[in-house]
PDB file of C-alpha atoms and ligand atoms in Angstrom:
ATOM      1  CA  UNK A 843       0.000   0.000   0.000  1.00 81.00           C
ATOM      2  CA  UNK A 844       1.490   2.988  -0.946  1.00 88.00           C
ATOM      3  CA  UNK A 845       1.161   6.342   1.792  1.00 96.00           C
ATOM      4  CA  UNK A 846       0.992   9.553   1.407  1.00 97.00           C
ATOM      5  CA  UNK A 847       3.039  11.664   3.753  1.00 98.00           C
ATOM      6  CA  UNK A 848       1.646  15.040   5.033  1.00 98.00           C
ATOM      7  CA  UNK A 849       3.981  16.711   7.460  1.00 98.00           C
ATOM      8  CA  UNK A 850       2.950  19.675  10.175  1.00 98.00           C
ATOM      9  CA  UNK A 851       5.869  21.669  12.061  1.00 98.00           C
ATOM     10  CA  UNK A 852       2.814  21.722  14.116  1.00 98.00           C
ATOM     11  CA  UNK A 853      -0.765  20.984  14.195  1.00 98.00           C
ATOM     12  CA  UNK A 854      -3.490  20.838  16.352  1.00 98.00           C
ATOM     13  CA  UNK A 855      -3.609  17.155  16.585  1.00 98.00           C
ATOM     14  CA  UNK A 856      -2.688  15.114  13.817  1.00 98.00           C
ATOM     15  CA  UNK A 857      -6.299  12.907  14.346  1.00 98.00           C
ATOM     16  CA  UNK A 858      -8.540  15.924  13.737  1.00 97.00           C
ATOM     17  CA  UNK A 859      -6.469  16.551  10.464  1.00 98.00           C
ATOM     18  CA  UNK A 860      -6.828  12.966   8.983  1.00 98.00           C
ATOM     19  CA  UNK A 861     -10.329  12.595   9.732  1.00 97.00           C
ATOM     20  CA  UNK A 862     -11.552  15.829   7.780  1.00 97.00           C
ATOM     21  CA  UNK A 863      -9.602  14.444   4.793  1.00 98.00           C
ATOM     22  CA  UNK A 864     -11.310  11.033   5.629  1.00 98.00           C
ATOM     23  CA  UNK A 865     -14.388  12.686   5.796  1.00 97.00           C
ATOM     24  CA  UNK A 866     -13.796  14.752   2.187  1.00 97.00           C
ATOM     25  CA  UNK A 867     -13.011  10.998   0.749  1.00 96.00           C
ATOM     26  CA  UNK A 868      -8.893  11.046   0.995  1.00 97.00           C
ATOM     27  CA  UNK A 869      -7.864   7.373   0.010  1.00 97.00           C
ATOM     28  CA  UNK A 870      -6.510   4.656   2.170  1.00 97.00           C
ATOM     29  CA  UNK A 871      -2.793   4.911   2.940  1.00 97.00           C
ATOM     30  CA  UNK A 872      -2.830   8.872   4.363  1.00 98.00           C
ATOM     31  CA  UNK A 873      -0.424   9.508   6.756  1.00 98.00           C
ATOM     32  CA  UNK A 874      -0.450  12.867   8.534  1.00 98.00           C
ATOM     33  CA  UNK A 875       2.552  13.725  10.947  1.00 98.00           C
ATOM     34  CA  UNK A 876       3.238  16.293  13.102  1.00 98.00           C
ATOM     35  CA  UNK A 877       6.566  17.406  14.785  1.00 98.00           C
ATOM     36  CA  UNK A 878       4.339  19.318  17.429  1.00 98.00           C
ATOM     37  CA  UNK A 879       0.880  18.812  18.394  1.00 98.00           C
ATOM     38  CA  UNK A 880      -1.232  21.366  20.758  1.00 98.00           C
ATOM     39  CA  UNK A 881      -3.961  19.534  21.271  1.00 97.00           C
ATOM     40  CA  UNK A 882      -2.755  15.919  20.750  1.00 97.00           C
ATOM     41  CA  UNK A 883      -5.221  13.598  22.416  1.00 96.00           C
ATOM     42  CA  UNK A 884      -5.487  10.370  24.053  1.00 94.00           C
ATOM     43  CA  UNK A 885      -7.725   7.618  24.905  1.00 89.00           C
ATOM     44  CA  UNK A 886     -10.639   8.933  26.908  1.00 82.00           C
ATOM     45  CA  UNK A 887     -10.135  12.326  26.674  1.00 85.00           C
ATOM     46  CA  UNK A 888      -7.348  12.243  27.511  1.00 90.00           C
ATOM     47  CA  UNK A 889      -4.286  14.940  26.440  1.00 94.00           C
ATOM     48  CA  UNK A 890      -1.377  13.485  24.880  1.00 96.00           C
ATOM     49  CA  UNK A 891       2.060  15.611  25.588  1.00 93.00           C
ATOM     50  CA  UNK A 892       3.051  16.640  22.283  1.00 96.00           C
ATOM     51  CA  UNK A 893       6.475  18.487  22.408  1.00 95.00           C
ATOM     52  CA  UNK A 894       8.449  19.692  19.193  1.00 97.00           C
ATOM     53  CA  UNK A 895      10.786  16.945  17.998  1.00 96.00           C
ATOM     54  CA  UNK A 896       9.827  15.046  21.192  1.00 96.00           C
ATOM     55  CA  UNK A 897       8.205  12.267  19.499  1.00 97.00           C
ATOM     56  CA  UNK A 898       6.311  10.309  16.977  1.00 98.00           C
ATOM     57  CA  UNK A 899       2.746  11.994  16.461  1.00 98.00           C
ATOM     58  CA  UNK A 900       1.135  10.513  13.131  1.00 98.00           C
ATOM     59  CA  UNK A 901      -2.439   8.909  11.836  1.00 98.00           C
ATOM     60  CA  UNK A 902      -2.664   6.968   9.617  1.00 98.00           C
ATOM     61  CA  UNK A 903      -5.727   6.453   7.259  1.00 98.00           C
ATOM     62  CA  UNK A 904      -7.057   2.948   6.550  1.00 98.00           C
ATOM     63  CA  UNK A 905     -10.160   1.791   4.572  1.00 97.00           C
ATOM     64  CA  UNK A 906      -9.614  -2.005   4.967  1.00 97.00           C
ATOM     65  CA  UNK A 907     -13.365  -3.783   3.953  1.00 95.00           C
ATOM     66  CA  UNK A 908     -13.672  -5.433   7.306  1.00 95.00           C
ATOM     67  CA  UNK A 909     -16.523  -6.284   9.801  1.00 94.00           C
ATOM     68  CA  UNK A 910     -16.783  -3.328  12.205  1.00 93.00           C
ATOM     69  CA  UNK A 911     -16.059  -5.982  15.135  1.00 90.00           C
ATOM     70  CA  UNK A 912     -12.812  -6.720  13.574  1.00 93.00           C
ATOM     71  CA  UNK A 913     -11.450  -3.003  13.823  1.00 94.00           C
ATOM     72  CA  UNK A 914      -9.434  -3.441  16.918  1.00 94.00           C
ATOM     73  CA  UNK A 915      -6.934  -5.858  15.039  1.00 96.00           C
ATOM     74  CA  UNK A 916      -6.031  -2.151  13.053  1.00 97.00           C
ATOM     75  CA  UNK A 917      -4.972  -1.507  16.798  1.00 96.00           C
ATOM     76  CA  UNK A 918      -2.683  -4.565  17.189  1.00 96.00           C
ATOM     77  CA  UNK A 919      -1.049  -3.987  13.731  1.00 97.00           C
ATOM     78  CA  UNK A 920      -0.129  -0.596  14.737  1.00 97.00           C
ATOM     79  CA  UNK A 921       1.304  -1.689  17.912  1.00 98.00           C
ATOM     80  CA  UNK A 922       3.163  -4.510  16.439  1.00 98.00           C
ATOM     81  CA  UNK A 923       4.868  -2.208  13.743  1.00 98.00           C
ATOM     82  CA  UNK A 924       5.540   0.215  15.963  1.00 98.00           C
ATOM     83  CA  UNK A 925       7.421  -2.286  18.461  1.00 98.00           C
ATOM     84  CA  UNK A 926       9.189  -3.264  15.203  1.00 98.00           C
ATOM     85  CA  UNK A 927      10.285  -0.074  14.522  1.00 98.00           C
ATOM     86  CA  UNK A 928      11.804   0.458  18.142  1.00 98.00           C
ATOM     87  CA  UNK A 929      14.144  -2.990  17.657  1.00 98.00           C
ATOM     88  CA  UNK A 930      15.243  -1.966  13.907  1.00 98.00           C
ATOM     89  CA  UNK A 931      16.062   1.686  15.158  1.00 98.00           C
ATOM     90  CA  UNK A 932      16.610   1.803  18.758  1.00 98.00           C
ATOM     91  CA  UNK A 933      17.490  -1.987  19.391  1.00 98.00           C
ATOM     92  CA  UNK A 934      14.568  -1.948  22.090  1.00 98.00           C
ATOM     93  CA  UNK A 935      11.890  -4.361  22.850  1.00 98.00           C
ATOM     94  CA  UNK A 936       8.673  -2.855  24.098  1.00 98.00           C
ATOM     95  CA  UNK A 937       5.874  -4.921  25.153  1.00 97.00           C
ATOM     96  CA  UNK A 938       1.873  -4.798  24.097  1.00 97.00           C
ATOM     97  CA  UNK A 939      -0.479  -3.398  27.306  1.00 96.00           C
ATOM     98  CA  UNK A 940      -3.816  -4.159  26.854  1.00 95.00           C
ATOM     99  CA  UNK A 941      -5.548  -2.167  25.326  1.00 93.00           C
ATOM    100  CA  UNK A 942      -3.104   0.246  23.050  1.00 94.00           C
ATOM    101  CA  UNK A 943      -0.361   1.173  24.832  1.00 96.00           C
ATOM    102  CA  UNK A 944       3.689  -0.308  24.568  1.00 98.00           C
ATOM    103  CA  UNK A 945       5.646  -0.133  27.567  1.00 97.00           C
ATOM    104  CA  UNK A 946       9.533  -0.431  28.360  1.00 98.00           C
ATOM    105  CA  UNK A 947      11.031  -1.124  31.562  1.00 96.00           C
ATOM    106  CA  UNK A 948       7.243  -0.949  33.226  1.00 94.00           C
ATOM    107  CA  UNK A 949       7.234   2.422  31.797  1.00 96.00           C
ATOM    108  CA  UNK A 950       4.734   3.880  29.304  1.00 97.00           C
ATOM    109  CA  UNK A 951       6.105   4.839  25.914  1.00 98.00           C
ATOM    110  CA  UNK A 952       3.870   4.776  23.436  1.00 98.00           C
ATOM    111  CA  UNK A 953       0.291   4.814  22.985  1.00 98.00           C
ATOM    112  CA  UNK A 954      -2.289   4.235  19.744  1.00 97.00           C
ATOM    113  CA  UNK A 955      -5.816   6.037  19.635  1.00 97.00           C
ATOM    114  CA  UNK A 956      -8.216   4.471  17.150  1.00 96.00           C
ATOM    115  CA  UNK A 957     -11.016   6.000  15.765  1.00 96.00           C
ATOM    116  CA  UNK A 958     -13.347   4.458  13.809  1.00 96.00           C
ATOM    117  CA  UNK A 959     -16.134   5.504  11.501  1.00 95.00           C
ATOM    118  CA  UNK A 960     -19.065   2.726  10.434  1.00 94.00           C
ATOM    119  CA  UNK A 961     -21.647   2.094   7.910  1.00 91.00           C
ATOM    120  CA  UNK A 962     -24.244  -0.577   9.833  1.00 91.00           C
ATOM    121  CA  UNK A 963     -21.702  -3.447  10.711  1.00 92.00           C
ATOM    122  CA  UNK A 964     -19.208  -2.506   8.569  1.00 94.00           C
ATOM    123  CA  UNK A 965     -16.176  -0.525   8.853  1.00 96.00           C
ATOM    124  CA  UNK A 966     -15.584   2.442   6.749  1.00 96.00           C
ATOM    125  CA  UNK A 967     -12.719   3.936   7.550  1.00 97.00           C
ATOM    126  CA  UNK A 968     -10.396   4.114  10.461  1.00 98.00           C
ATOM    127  CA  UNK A 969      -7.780   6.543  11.648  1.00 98.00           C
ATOM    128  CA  UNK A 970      -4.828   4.650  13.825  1.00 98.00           C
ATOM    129  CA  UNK A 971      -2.819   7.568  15.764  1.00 98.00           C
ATOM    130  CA  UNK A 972       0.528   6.646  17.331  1.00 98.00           C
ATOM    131  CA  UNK A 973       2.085   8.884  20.017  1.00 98.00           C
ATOM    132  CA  UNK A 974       5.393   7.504  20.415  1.00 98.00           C
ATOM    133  CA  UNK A 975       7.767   8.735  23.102  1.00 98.00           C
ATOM    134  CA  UNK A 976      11.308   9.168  21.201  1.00 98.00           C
ATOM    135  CA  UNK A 977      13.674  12.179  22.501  1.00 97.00           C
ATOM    136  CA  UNK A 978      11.429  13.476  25.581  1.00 95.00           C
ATOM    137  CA  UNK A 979      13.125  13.354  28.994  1.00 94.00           C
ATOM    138  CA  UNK A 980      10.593  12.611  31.434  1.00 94.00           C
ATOM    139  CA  UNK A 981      12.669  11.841  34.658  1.00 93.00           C
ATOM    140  CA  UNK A 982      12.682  15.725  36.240  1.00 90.00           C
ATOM    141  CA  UNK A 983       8.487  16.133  34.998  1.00 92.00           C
ATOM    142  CA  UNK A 984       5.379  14.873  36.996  1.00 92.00           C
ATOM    143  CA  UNK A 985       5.656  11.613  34.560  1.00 92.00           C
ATOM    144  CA  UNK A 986       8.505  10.620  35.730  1.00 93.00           C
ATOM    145  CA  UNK A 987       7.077   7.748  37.236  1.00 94.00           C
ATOM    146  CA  UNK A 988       4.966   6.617  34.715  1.00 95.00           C
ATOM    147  CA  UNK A 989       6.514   7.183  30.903  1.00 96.00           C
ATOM    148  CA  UNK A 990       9.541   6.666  29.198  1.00 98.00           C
ATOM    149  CA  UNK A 991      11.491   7.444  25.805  1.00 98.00           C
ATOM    150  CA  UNK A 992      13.391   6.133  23.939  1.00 98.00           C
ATOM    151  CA  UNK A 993      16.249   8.439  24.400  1.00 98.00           C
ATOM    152  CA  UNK A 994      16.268   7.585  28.277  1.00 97.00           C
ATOM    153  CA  UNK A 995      15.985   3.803  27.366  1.00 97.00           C
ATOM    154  CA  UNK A 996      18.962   4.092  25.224  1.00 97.00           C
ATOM    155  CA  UNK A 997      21.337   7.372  25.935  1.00 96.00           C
ATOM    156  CA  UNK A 998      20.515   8.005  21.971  1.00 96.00           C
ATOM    157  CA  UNK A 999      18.415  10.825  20.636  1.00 96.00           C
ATOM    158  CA  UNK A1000      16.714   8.987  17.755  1.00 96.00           C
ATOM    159  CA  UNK A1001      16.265  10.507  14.185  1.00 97.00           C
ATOM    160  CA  UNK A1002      12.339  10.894  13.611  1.00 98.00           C
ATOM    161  CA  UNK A1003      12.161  10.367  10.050  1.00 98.00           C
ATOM    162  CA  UNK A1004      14.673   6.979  10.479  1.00 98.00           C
ATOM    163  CA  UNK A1005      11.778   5.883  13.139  1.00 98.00           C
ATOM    164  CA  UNK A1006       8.699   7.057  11.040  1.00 98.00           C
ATOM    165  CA  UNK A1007      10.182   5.044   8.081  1.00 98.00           C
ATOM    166  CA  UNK A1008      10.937   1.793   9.739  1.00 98.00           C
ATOM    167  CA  UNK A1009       7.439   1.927  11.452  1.00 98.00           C
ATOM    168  CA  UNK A1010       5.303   2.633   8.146  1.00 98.00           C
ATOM    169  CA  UNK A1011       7.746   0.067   6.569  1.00 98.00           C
ATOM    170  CA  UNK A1012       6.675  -2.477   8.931  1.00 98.00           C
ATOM    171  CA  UNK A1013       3.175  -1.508   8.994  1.00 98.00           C
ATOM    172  CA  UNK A1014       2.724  -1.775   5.369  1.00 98.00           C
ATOM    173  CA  UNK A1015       3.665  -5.541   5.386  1.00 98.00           C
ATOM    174  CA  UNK A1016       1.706  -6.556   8.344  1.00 98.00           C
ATOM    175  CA  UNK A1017      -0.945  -4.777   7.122  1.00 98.00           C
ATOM    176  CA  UNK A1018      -0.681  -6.624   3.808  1.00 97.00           C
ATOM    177  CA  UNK A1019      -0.717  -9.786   5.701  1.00 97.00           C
ATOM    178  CA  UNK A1020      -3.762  -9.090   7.302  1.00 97.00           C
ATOM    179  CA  UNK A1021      -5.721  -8.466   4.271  1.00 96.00           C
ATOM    180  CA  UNK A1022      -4.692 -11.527   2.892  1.00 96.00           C
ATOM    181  CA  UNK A1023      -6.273 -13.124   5.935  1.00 95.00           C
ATOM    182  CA  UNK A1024      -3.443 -13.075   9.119  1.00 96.00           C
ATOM    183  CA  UNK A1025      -4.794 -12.546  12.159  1.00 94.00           C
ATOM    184  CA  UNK A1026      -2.214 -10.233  14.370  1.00 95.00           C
ATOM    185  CA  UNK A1027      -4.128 -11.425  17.510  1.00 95.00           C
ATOM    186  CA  UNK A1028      -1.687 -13.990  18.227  1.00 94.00           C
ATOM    187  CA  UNK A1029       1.608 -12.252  17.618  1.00 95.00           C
ATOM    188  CA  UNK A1030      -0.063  -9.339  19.861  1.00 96.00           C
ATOM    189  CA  UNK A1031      -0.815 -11.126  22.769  1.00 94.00           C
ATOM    190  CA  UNK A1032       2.119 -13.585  23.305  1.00 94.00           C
ATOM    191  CA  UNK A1033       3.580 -11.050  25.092  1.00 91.00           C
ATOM    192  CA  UNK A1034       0.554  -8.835  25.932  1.00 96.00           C
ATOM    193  CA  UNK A1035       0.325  -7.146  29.658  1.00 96.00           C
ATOM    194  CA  UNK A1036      -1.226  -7.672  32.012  1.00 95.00           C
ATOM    195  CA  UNK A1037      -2.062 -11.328  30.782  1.00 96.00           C
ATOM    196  CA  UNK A1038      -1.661 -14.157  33.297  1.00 95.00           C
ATOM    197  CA  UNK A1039      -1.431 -11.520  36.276  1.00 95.00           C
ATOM    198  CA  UNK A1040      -4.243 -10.625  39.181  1.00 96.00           C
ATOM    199  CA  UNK A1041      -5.687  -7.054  37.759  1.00 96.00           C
ATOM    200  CA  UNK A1042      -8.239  -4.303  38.716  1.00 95.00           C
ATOM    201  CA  UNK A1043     -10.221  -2.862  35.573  1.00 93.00           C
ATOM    202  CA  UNK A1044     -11.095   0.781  35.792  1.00 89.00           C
ATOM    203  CA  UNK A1045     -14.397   1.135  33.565  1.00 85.00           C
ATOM    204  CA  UNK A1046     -15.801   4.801  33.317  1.00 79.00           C
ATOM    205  CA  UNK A1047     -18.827   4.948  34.748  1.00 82.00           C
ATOM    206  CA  UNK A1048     -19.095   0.811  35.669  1.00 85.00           C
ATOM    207  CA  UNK A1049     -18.199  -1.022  38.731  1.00 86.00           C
ATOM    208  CA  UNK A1050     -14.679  -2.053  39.743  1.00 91.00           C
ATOM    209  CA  UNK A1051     -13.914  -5.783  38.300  1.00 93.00           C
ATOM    210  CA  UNK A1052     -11.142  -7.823  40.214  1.00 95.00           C
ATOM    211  CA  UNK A1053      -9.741 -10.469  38.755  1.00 96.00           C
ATOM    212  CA  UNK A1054      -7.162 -12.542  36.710  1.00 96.00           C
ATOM    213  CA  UNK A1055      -6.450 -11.786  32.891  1.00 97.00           C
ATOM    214  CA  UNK A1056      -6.742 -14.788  31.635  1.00 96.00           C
ATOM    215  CA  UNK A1057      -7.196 -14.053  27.664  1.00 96.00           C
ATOM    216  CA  UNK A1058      -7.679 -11.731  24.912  1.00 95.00           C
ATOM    217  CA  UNK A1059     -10.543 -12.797  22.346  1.00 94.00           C
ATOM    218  CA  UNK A1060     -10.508 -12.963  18.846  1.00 89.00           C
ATOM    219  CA  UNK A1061     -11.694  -9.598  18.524  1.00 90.00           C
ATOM    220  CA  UNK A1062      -9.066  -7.873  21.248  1.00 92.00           C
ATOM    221  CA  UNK A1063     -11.638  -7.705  24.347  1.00 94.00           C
ATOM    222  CA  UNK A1064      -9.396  -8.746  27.648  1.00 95.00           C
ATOM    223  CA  UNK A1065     -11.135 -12.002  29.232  1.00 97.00           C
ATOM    224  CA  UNK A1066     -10.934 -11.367  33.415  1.00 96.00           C
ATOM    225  CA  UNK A1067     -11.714 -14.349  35.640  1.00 96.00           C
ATOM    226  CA  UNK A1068     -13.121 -12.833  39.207  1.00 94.00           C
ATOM    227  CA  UNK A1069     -12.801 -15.122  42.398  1.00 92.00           C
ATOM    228  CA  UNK A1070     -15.902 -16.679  41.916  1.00 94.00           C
ATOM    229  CA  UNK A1071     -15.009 -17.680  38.237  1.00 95.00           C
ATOM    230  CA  UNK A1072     -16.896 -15.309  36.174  1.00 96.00           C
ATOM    231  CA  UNK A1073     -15.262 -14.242  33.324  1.00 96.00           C
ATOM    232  CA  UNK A1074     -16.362 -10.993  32.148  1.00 95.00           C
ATOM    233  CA  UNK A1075     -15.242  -9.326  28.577  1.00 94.00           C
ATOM    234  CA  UNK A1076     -13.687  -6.174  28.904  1.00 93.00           C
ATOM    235  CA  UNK A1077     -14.313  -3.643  26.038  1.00 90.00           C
ATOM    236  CA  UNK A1078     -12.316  -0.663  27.218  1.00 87.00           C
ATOM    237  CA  UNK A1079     -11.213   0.726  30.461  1.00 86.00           C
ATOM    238  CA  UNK A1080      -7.479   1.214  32.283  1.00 87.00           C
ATOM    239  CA  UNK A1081      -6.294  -2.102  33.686  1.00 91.00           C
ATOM    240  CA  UNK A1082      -3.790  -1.615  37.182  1.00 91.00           C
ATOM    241  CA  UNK A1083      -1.866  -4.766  37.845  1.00 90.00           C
ATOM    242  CA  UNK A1084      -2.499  -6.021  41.833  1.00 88.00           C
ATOM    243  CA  UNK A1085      -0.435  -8.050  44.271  1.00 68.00           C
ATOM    244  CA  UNK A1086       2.607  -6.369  44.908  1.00 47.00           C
ATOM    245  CA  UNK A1087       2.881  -5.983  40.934  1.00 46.00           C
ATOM    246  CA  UNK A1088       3.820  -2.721  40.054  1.00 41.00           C
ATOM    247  CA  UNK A1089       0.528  -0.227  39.125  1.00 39.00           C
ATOM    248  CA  UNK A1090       0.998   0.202  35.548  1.00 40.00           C
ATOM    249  CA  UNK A1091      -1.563   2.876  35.213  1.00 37.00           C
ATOM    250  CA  UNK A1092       0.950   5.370  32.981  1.00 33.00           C
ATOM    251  CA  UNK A1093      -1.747   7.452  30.771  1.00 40.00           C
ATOM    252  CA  UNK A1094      -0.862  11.058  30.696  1.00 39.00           C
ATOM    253  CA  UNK A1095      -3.152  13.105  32.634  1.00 34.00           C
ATOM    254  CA  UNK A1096      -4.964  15.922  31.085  1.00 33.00           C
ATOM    255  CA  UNK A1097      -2.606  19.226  31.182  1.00 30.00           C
TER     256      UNK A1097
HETATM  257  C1  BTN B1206      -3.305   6.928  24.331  1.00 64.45           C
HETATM  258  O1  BTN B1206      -2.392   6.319  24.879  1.00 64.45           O
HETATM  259  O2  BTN B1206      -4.269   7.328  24.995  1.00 64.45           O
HETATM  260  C2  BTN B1206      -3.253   7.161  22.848  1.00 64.45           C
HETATM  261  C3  BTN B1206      -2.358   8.322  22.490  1.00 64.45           C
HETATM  262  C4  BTN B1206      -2.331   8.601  21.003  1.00 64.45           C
HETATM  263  C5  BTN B1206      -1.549   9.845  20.669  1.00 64.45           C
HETATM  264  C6  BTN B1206      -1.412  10.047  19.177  1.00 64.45           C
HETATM  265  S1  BTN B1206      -0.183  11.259  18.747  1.00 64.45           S
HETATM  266  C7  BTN B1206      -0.708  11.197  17.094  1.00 64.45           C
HETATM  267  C8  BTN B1206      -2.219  11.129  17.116  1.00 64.45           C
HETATM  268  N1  BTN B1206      -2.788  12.460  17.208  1.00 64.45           N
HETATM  269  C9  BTN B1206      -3.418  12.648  18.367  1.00 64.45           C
HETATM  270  O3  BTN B1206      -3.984  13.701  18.712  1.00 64.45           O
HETATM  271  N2  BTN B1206      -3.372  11.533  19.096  1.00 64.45           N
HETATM  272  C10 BTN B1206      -2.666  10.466  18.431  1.00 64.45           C
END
């Protein structure tokens, strides 16, 4: 699939910009990217720290002719390039947190925001937004605790365009793969947090479920076995790990 690169020096948020050209009919294979983003955004309304140079901000725009219920596998293939990218450029490994973020060293540093847009059951259109932490320094800010880059992973300042390359490169072959019918769901969750540990699911406006992650389904919902063996599905929500584990709650909090 061939993209088609638009780059900001800054923008508002690189989302809002690919879905207006979504909207007017822009093809499959858009890529907007920002260097800056002043209103970059997150998972439930959430902000998303946006410094010049500081990181990855880009969308990409995919029209893939798939069920609606399938759409978080666009999710997973994002996440999977994007770890790919981190290995080929920064010789890093992170690891797949349910639901969209990739963590190193417990820390977060990198998140995906998927938005989707439907006709019935079908998907029409979804814009995949990575936020990935490259050449912030987090340790003297309020996140020190809970993000990470992967300058301070390293000691190396990373080159965006190097990293934007090698993470479109890999998402253009997975993402041919899964057209021709490979599921990413397995490559995704062998080493998906917080599976196998005891966790506490944060649902907005739901009650508190305790449990063990046990599985991911085949379309990306987190399976959570309580103590009296019900499993319930988990759609979205923030998952902290329990037990002594460490709390890997690490979204950025609204500025
Ligand atoms: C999350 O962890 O909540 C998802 C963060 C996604 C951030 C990216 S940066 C590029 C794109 N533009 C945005 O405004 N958000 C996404």
């Amino acid at each position: 699939m061939p993209f088609t690169l638009i780059q900001f020096r800054r923008a508002t948020s690189t989302q809002a910009w690919a879905r207006d050209w979504a909207r007017l009919g822009a093809r499959e294979g858009l890529v907007v990217q920002a260097l800056e983003q002043t209103a970059g955004r997150g998972r439930l309304q959430r902000s998303w720290h946006s410094p010049y140079n500081g990181g990855l901000y880009l969308s990409v725009l995919l029209r893939p002719t798939i069920p609606l219920a399938q759409a978080s596998r666009l999710t997973m293939l994002v996440s999977l390039a994007a770890i790919e990218a981190c290995q080929v450029v920064a010789g890093v490994t992170p690891v797949p947190k349910w639901p969209n973020d990739l963590l190193l060293q417990g820390r977060k540093l990198a998140g995906v925001l998927t938005e989707l847009e439907n006709q019935a059951e079908r998907l029409s259109y979804a814009i995949i937004g990575l936020g990935l932490n490259a050449n912030t320094d987090f340790r003297k800010t309020p996140l020190a605790e809970t993000a990470i880059s992967l300058q301070q992973a390293t000691g190396h300042s990373v080159k965006l365009p190097v990293l934007r390359d090698a993470y479109l490169d890999a998402l253009a072959r997975r993402y041919q793969r899964f057209l021709s019918g490979e599921s990413p769901v397995p490559a995704w969750k062998a080493q998906l947090e917080p599976l196998g540990r005891r966790v506490r699911v944060v649902q907005p406006g739901q009650a508190l479920v305790e449990g063990t992650a046990i599985d991911v389904n085949a379309d990306g919902a987190l399976l959570v076995q309580d103590q009296v063996g019900i499993t319930h599905t988990i759609w979205a929500g923030d998952i902290q790990t329990i037990n002594n584990q460490q709390s890997t709650i690490n979204d950025h909090p609204t500025d």
